[in-house]
mmCIF file of C-alpha atoms in Angstrom:
data_model
loop_
_atom_site.group_PDB
_atom_site.id
_atom_site.type_symbol
_atom_site.label_atom_id
_atom_site.label_comp_id
_atom_site.label_asym_id
_atom_site.label_seq_id
_atom_site.Cartn_x
_atom_site.Cartn_y
_atom_site.Cartn_z
ATOM 1 C CA MET F 1 -416.055 17.894 -184.514
ATOM 2 C CA GLN F 2 -413.333 20.515 -185.001
ATOM 3 C CA MET F 3 -411.565 21.655 -181.833
ATOM 4 C CA PRO F 4 -411.623 25.454 -181.274
ATOM 5 C CA ILE F 5 -408.276 27.205 -181.526
ATOM 6 C CA THR F 6 -407.624 28.732 -178.122
ATOM 7 C CA ALA F 7 -404.767 31.007 -177.127
ATOM 8 C CA SER F 8 -403.128 28.257 -175.084
ATOM 9 C CA ARG F 9 -403.290 25.764 -177.989
ATOM 10 C CA LEU F 10 -401.850 28.375 -180.341
ATOM 11 C CA VAL F 11 -398.951 29.105 -177.983
ATOM 12 C CA SER F 12 -398.298 25.381 -177.565
ATOM 13 C CA THR F 13 -398.282 24.804 -181.326
ATOM 14 C CA LEU F 14 -395.962 27.752 -181.949
ATOM 15 C CA SER F 15 -393.610 26.484 -179.229
ATOM 16 C CA VAL F 16 -393.336 23.091 -180.925
ATOM 17 C CA ILE F 17 -392.684 24.726 -184.294
ATOM 18 C CA CYS F 18 -389.990 26.979 -182.808
ATOM 19 C CA ALA F 19 -388.329 24.027 -181.105
ATOM 20 C CA ILE F 20 -388.201 22.124 -184.395
ATOM 21 C CA VAL F 21 -386.759 25.121 -186.259
ATOM 22 C CA LEU F 22 -384.123 25.727 -183.591
ATOM 23 C CA ALA F 23 -383.149 22.055 -183.587
ATOM 24 C CA VAL F 24 -382.690 22.088 -187.352
ATOM 25 C CA PHE F 25 -380.526 25.205 -187.349
ATOM 26 C CA ALA F 26 -378.541 24.079 -184.299
ATOM 27 C CA TRP F 27 -377.605 20.757 -185.914
ATOM 28 C CA PRO F 28 -373.856 20.857 -186.739
ATOM 29 C CA ALA F 29 -373.020 21.010 -190.417
ATOM 30 C CA LYS F 30 -371.621 17.803 -191.839
ATOM 31 C CA GLY F 31 -367.944 17.998 -192.623
ATOM 32 C CA GLN F 32 -367.012 20.892 -190.336
ATOM 33 C CA VAL F 33 -363.872 20.650 -188.222
ATOM 34 C CA VAL F 34 -364.338 21.742 -184.597
ATOM 35 C CA LEU F 35 -361.696 22.826 -182.116
ATOM 36 C CA SER F 36 -360.873 20.115 -179.526
ATOM 37 C CA GLN F 37 -362.501 17.287 -181.506
ATOM 38 C CA VAL F 38 -360.806 13.908 -180.999
ATOM 39 C CA ASP F 39 -360.865 10.648 -182.958
ATOM 40 C CA ASP F 40 -360.203 7.828 -180.466
ATOM 41 C CA PHE F 41 -361.507 4.847 -182.510
ATOM 42 C CA GLU F 42 -363.361 3.323 -179.589
ATOM 43 C CA ALA F 43 -366.473 2.654 -181.692
ATOM 44 C CA ASP F 44 -365.459 2.769 -185.363
ATOM 45 C CA LEU F 45 -362.915 4.149 -187.840
ATOM 46 C CA ARG F 46 -364.395 7.663 -187.680
ATOM 47 C CA ASN F 47 -364.635 7.920 -191.488
ATOM 48 C CA TRP F 48 -360.944 7.163 -192.095
ATOM 49 C CA SER F 49 -360.258 5.011 -195.165
ATOM 50 C CA SER F 50 -357.881 4.467 -198.069
ATOM 51 C CA GLY F 51 -360.333 6.015 -200.531
ATOM 52 C CA ALA F 52 -361.789 4.433 -203.638
ATOM 53 C CA GLY F 53 -360.132 1.363 -205.087
ATOM 54 C CA ALA F 54 -359.392 -2.183 -204.014
ATOM 55 C CA ASN F 55 -356.691 -1.626 -201.393
ATOM 56 C CA PRO F 56 -355.771 -5.055 -199.975
ATOM 57 C CA VAL F 57 -354.713 -3.460 -196.669
ATOM 58 C CA PRO F 58 -357.167 -0.609 -195.887
ATOM 59 C CA PRO F 59 -357.132 1.104 -192.475
ATOM 60 C CA SER F 60 -358.685 -1.026 -189.751
ATOM 61 C CA ARG F 61 -359.535 -0.897 -186.051
ATOM 62 C CA ALA F 62 -357.020 -2.571 -183.753
ATOM 63 C CA LEU F 63 -358.493 -3.585 -180.414
ATOM 64 C CA ASP F 64 -356.773 -3.146 -177.037
ATOM 65 C CA VAL F 65 -353.544 -1.768 -178.490
ATOM 66 C CA GLY F 66 -353.994 1.962 -177.771
ATOM 67 C CA PRO F 67 -351.824 3.934 -175.341
ATOM 68 C CA GLY F 68 -354.203 2.964 -172.541
ATOM 69 C CA GLY F 69 -353.787 -0.771 -173.128
ATOM 70 C CA THR F 70 -356.713 -3.134 -172.687
ATOM 71 C CA GLY F 71 -359.971 -1.450 -173.657
ATOM 72 C CA ASP F 72 -358.217 1.283 -175.647
ATOM 73 C CA ASP F 73 -358.550 0.820 -179.421
ATOM 74 C CA ALA F 74 -356.610 2.451 -182.243
ATOM 75 C CA MET F 75 -356.490 2.673 -186.034
ATOM 76 C CA ARG F 76 -354.015 0.519 -187.929
ATOM 77 C CA ILE F 77 -352.553 1.789 -191.231
ATOM 78 C CA ARG F 78 -350.541 -0.665 -193.326
ATOM 79 C CA ALA F 79 -348.598 -0.641 -196.580
ATOM 80 C CA ILE F 80 -347.243 -3.610 -198.531
ATOM 81 C CA GLY F 81 -344.959 -1.813 -200.976
ATOM 82 C CA GLY F 82 -344.707 -2.921 -204.600
ATOM 83 C CA GLY F 83 -346.377 -1.108 -207.446
ATOM 84 C CA GLY F 84 -350.097 -1.668 -206.868
ATOM 85 C CA ALA F 85 -352.784 -0.603 -204.432
ATOM 86 C CA GLY F 86 -351.558 -0.520 -200.845
ATOM 87 C CA ARG F 87 -348.003 0.455 -201.795
ATOM 88 C CA ALA F 88 -348.049 3.648 -199.674
ATOM 89 C CA LEU F 89 -348.954 4.092 -196.024
ATOM 90 C CA VAL F 90 -351.855 6.551 -196.250
ATOM 91 C CA ALA F 91 -355.174 7.080 -194.461
ATOM 92 C CA LEU F 92 -357.612 9.766 -195.582
ATOM 93 C CA ASN F 93 -360.674 11.502 -194.206
ATOM 94 C CA LYS F 94 -362.701 13.083 -197.016
ATOM 95 C CA GLN F 95 -365.676 15.441 -196.749
ATOM 96 C CA SER F 96 -366.193 14.502 -193.127
ATOM 97 C CA GLN F 97 -365.265 15.736 -189.635
ATOM 98 C CA TRP F 98 -361.767 16.828 -190.717
ATOM 99 C CA SER F 99 -363.079 19.002 -193.547
ATOM 100 C CA GLY F 100 -364.135 22.629 -193.323
ATOM 101 C CA ASP F 101 -362.735 25.958 -192.169
ATOM 102 C CA TYR F 102 -359.704 25.375 -189.951
ATOM 103 C CA LEU F 103 -358.941 29.087 -189.707
ATOM 104 C CA SER F 104 -362.338 30.164 -188.385
ATOM 105 C CA ALA F 105 -362.456 27.149 -186.062
ATOM 106 C CA GLY F 106 -359.129 28.158 -184.509
ATOM 107 C CA VAL F 107 -357.514 24.809 -185.290
ATOM 108 C CA THR F 108 -353.856 25.708 -185.686
ATOM 109 C CA SER F 109 -352.314 22.357 -184.910
ATOM 110 C CA ILE F 110 -353.157 18.655 -184.794
ATOM 111 C CA THR F 111 -351.810 16.136 -182.315
ATOM 112 C CA LEU F 112 -351.930 12.377 -182.709
ATOM 113 C CA GLY F 113 -350.497 9.327 -181.033
ATOM 114 C CA LEU F 114 -348.274 7.209 -183.302
ATOM 115 C CA ASN F 115 -346.788 3.756 -182.718
ATOM 116 C CA ASN F 116 -344.623 2.197 -185.428
ATOM 117 C CA VAL F 117 -345.039 -1.554 -185.049
ATOM 118 C CA GLY F 118 -343.431 -2.336 -188.419
ATOM 119 C CA ALA F 119 -339.866 -3.267 -189.307
ATOM 120 C CA GLY F 120 -338.806 0.019 -190.936
ATOM 121 C CA ASP F 121 -338.647 3.674 -189.902
ATOM 122 C CA LEU F 122 -341.422 6.017 -191.014
ATOM 123 C CA THR F 123 -341.582 9.765 -191.729
ATOM 124 C CA MET F 124 -345.079 10.964 -190.944
ATOM 125 C CA ARG F 125 -346.797 14.058 -192.337
ATOM 126 C CA LEU F 126 -350.274 15.542 -192.684
ATOM 127 C CA ALA F 127 -351.729 16.713 -196.006
ATOM 128 C CA PHE F 128 -354.729 18.969 -196.718
ATOM 129 C CA GLN F 129 -356.658 19.353 -199.962
ATOM 130 C CA GLY F 130 -358.319 22.650 -200.851
ATOM 131 C CA ALA F 131 -361.829 23.164 -202.186
ATOM 132 C CA ASP F 132 -360.620 23.172 -205.800
ATOM 133 C CA ASN F 133 -359.714 19.459 -205.350
ATOM 134 C CA THR F 134 -356.305 20.259 -206.849
ATOM 135 C CA THR F 135 -354.356 22.289 -204.314
ATOM 136 C CA TRP F 136 -352.486 20.382 -201.611
ATOM 137 C CA PHE F 137 -350.641 21.685 -198.549
ATOM 138 C CA VAL F 138 -348.370 19.200 -196.733
ATOM 139 C CA SER F 139 -346.389 19.315 -193.492
ATOM 140 C CA THR F 140 -342.965 20.664 -194.338
ATOM 141 C CA LEU F 141 -341.418 18.911 -191.359
ATOM 142 C CA GLY F 142 -341.887 15.157 -191.205
ATOM 143 C CA TYR F 143 -341.773 13.331 -187.875
ATOM 144 C CA ASN F 144 -339.430 10.349 -187.800
ATOM 145 C CA ILE F 145 -341.103 7.411 -186.065
ATOM 146 C CA PRO F 146 -338.546 4.587 -185.787
ATOM 147 C CA ALA F 147 -339.446 0.913 -185.897
ATOM 148 C CA GLY F 148 -340.567 -0.315 -182.484
ATOM 149 C CA SER F 149 -341.118 3.267 -181.339
ATOM 150 C CA GLY F 150 -343.854 2.606 -178.828
ATOM 151 C CA TRP F 151 -346.536 5.256 -178.445
ATOM 152 C CA ARG F 152 -345.391 8.807 -179.193
ATOM 153 C CA THR F 153 -347.428 12.004 -179.387
ATOM 154 C CA SER F 154 -346.621 14.139 -182.425
ATOM 155 C CA GLN F 155 -347.867 17.702 -182.874
ATOM 156 C CA PHE F 156 -348.184 19.097 -186.403
ATOM 157 C CA SER F 157 -348.419 22.867 -186.736
ATOM 158 C CA LEU F 158 -350.826 24.152 -189.384
ATOM 159 C CA ALA F 159 -349.241 27.592 -189.525
ATOM 160 C CA GLU F 160 -348.583 28.841 -193.039
ATOM 161 C CA GLY F 161 -344.828 28.693 -192.494
ATOM 162 C CA ASP F 162 -345.026 25.029 -191.485
ATOM 163 C CA LEU F 163 -346.905 23.807 -194.572
ATOM 164 C CA THR F 164 -345.663 23.446 -198.154
ATOM 165 C CA ARG F 165 -347.947 23.820 -201.167
ATOM 166 C CA VAL F 166 -346.965 20.886 -203.369
ATOM 167 C CA GLN F 167 -349.692 21.192 -206.006
ATOM 168 C CA GLY F 168 -352.271 23.722 -207.232
ATOM 169 C CA THR F 169 -352.573 27.481 -207.062
ATOM 170 C CA GLN F 170 -354.970 28.251 -204.222
ATOM 171 C CA SER F 171 -353.549 30.341 -201.386
ATOM 172 C CA TYR F 172 -353.003 29.065 -197.877
ATOM 173 C CA GLY F 173 -355.953 31.084 -196.576
ATOM 174 C CA VAL F 174 -358.371 29.811 -199.210
ATOM 175 C CA SER F 175 -357.261 26.176 -198.864
ATOM 176 C CA LEU F 176 -357.212 25.978 -195.042
ATOM 177 C CA GLY F 177 -360.460 27.932 -195.015
ATOM 178 C CA ASN F 178 -362.202 25.146 -196.933
ATOM 179 C CA VAL F 179 -360.401 21.823 -196.536
ATOM 180 C CA THR F 180 -362.048 18.922 -198.360
ATOM 181 C CA GLU F 181 -359.685 16.124 -197.367
ATOM 182 C CA MET F 182 -357.059 15.414 -194.711
ATOM 183 C CA ARG F 183 -354.434 12.694 -194.967
ATOM 184 C CA ILE F 184 -352.072 10.971 -192.549
ATOM 185 C CA LEU F 185 -349.171 9.509 -194.486
ATOM 186 C CA HIS F 186 -345.575 8.359 -194.606
ATOM 187 C CA SER F 187 -343.589 10.459 -197.060
ATOM 188 C CA THR F 188 -339.856 11.109 -197.059
ATOM 189 C CA LEU F 189 -340.488 14.460 -198.804
ATOM 190 C CA PRO F 190 -343.517 16.802 -198.617
ATOM 191 C CA ASP F 191 -346.045 15.033 -200.858
ATOM 192 C CA PHE F 192 -349.725 14.073 -200.563
ATOM 193 C CA ARG F 193 -349.338 10.697 -202.287
ATOM 194 C CA GLY F 194 -346.933 9.014 -199.899
ATOM 195 C CA THR F 195 -343.697 7.101 -200.401
ATOM 196 C CA ILE F 196 -343.715 3.410 -201.324
ATOM 197 C CA VAL F 197 -342.961 1.416 -198.197
ATOM 198 C CA VAL F 198 -343.708 -1.753 -196.259
ATOM 199 C CA GLY F 199 -345.071 -0.518 -192.972
ATOM 200 C CA ASN F 200 -347.431 -1.038 -190.053
ATOM 201 C CA LEU F 201 -348.513 1.963 -187.975
ATOM 202 C CA LEU F 202 -350.976 2.434 -185.118
ATOM 203 C CA VAL F 203 -352.703 5.814 -184.747
ATOM 204 C CA ASP F 204 -354.866 7.078 -181.873
ATOM 205 C CA ASN F 205 -356.300 10.225 -180.319
ATOM 206 C CA ILE F 206 -356.197 12.530 -183.349
ATOM 207 C CA ALA F 207 -357.031 15.929 -181.852
ATOM 208 C CA ALA F 208 -357.672 19.432 -183.190
ATOM 209 C CA VAL F 209 -355.895 21.857 -180.880
ATOM 210 C CA PRO F 210 -355.040 25.589 -180.764
ATOM 211 C CA GLU F 211 -351.670 27.200 -181.339
ATOM 212 C CA PRO F 212 -348.913 25.184 -179.583
ATOM 213 C CA ALA F 213 -347.384 28.326 -178.105
ATOM 214 C CA ALA F 214 -350.736 29.270 -176.571
ATOM 215 C CA SER F 215 -351.093 25.773 -175.108
ATOM 216 C CA VAL F 216 -347.632 25.951 -173.570
ATOM 217 C CA ALA F 217 -348.367 29.408 -172.163
ATOM 218 C CA ALA F 218 -351.602 28.149 -170.623
ATOM 219 C CA LEU F 219 -349.782 25.253 -168.993
ATOM 220 C CA ALA F 220 -347.111 27.605 -167.684
ATOM 221 C CA LEU F 221 -349.739 29.896 -166.165
ATOM 222 C CA ALA F 222 -351.509 26.943 -164.593
ATOM 223 C CA ALA F 223 -348.236 25.676 -163.145
ATOM 224 C CA ALA F 224 -347.392 29.121 -161.777
ATOM 225 C CA GLY F 225 -350.804 29.338 -160.146
ATOM 226 C CA THR F 226 -350.371 25.926 -158.556
ATOM 227 C CA ILE F 227 -346.961 26.898 -157.172
ATOM 228 C CA ARG F 228 -348.400 30.101 -155.640
ATOM 229 C CA TRP F 229 -351.236 28.085 -154.068
ATOM 230 C CA LEU F 230 -348.807 25.563 -152.581
ATOM 231 C CA ARG F 231 -346.651 28.371 -151.156
ATOM 232 C CA ARG F 232 -349.677 29.963 -149.494
ATOM 233 C CA ARG F 233 -350.670 26.587 -148.021
ATOM 234 C CA ALA F 234 -347.149 26.141 -146.641
ATOM 235 C CA GLN F 235 -347.182 29.502 -144.783
ATOM 236 C CA PRO F 236 -348.006 29.349 -141.081
ATOM 237 C CA ALA F 237 -351.411 30.609 -140.065
#
């Protein structure tokens, strides 16, 4: 026997349909960078790899070695030198959470914790591939991380003046507006392929953050507010 369609049943059915539609459209797009996102490696490698090919030393999770000690995990990137796979210290994140429109997302800098546990010094940079799969922008300034450095937080600006286009013809705006791959690498000069080296690096807490100057200004304002509050508390009633 067919149930009659009442007003209440119709409203209920439409509500379910609307909920499904809203859920579908609210689902975040795959491969879209988001301001304040953080890779902490507590569960997995967060889509970081060495790409296609038989790399004998691909990125791996290292347990209990993060800045927080026991219970804090990190990513280990290694390189064994020579002339084959694994010769450069590189980790890449392709078509995943570090892809997308950095400019619209407001991501103007990236911070990450670095700990050089190898025997030689490293010069770390970030590299970004544009949507044409040819253009590459690389950090102009490399951060020197000496052997036995311990955990250090490095902040890489993504401002146009702080990146060097090393290959391709796409503009800064087009490339950073549609990044298809991000790399963390050791390179003595701005390059997306990395310098041959024997190295062992721990990486943790990769974070997408706003303009460094804005962050500093916010901290300064917060500090000033705290000082004013303490002064008021110190005044006699």
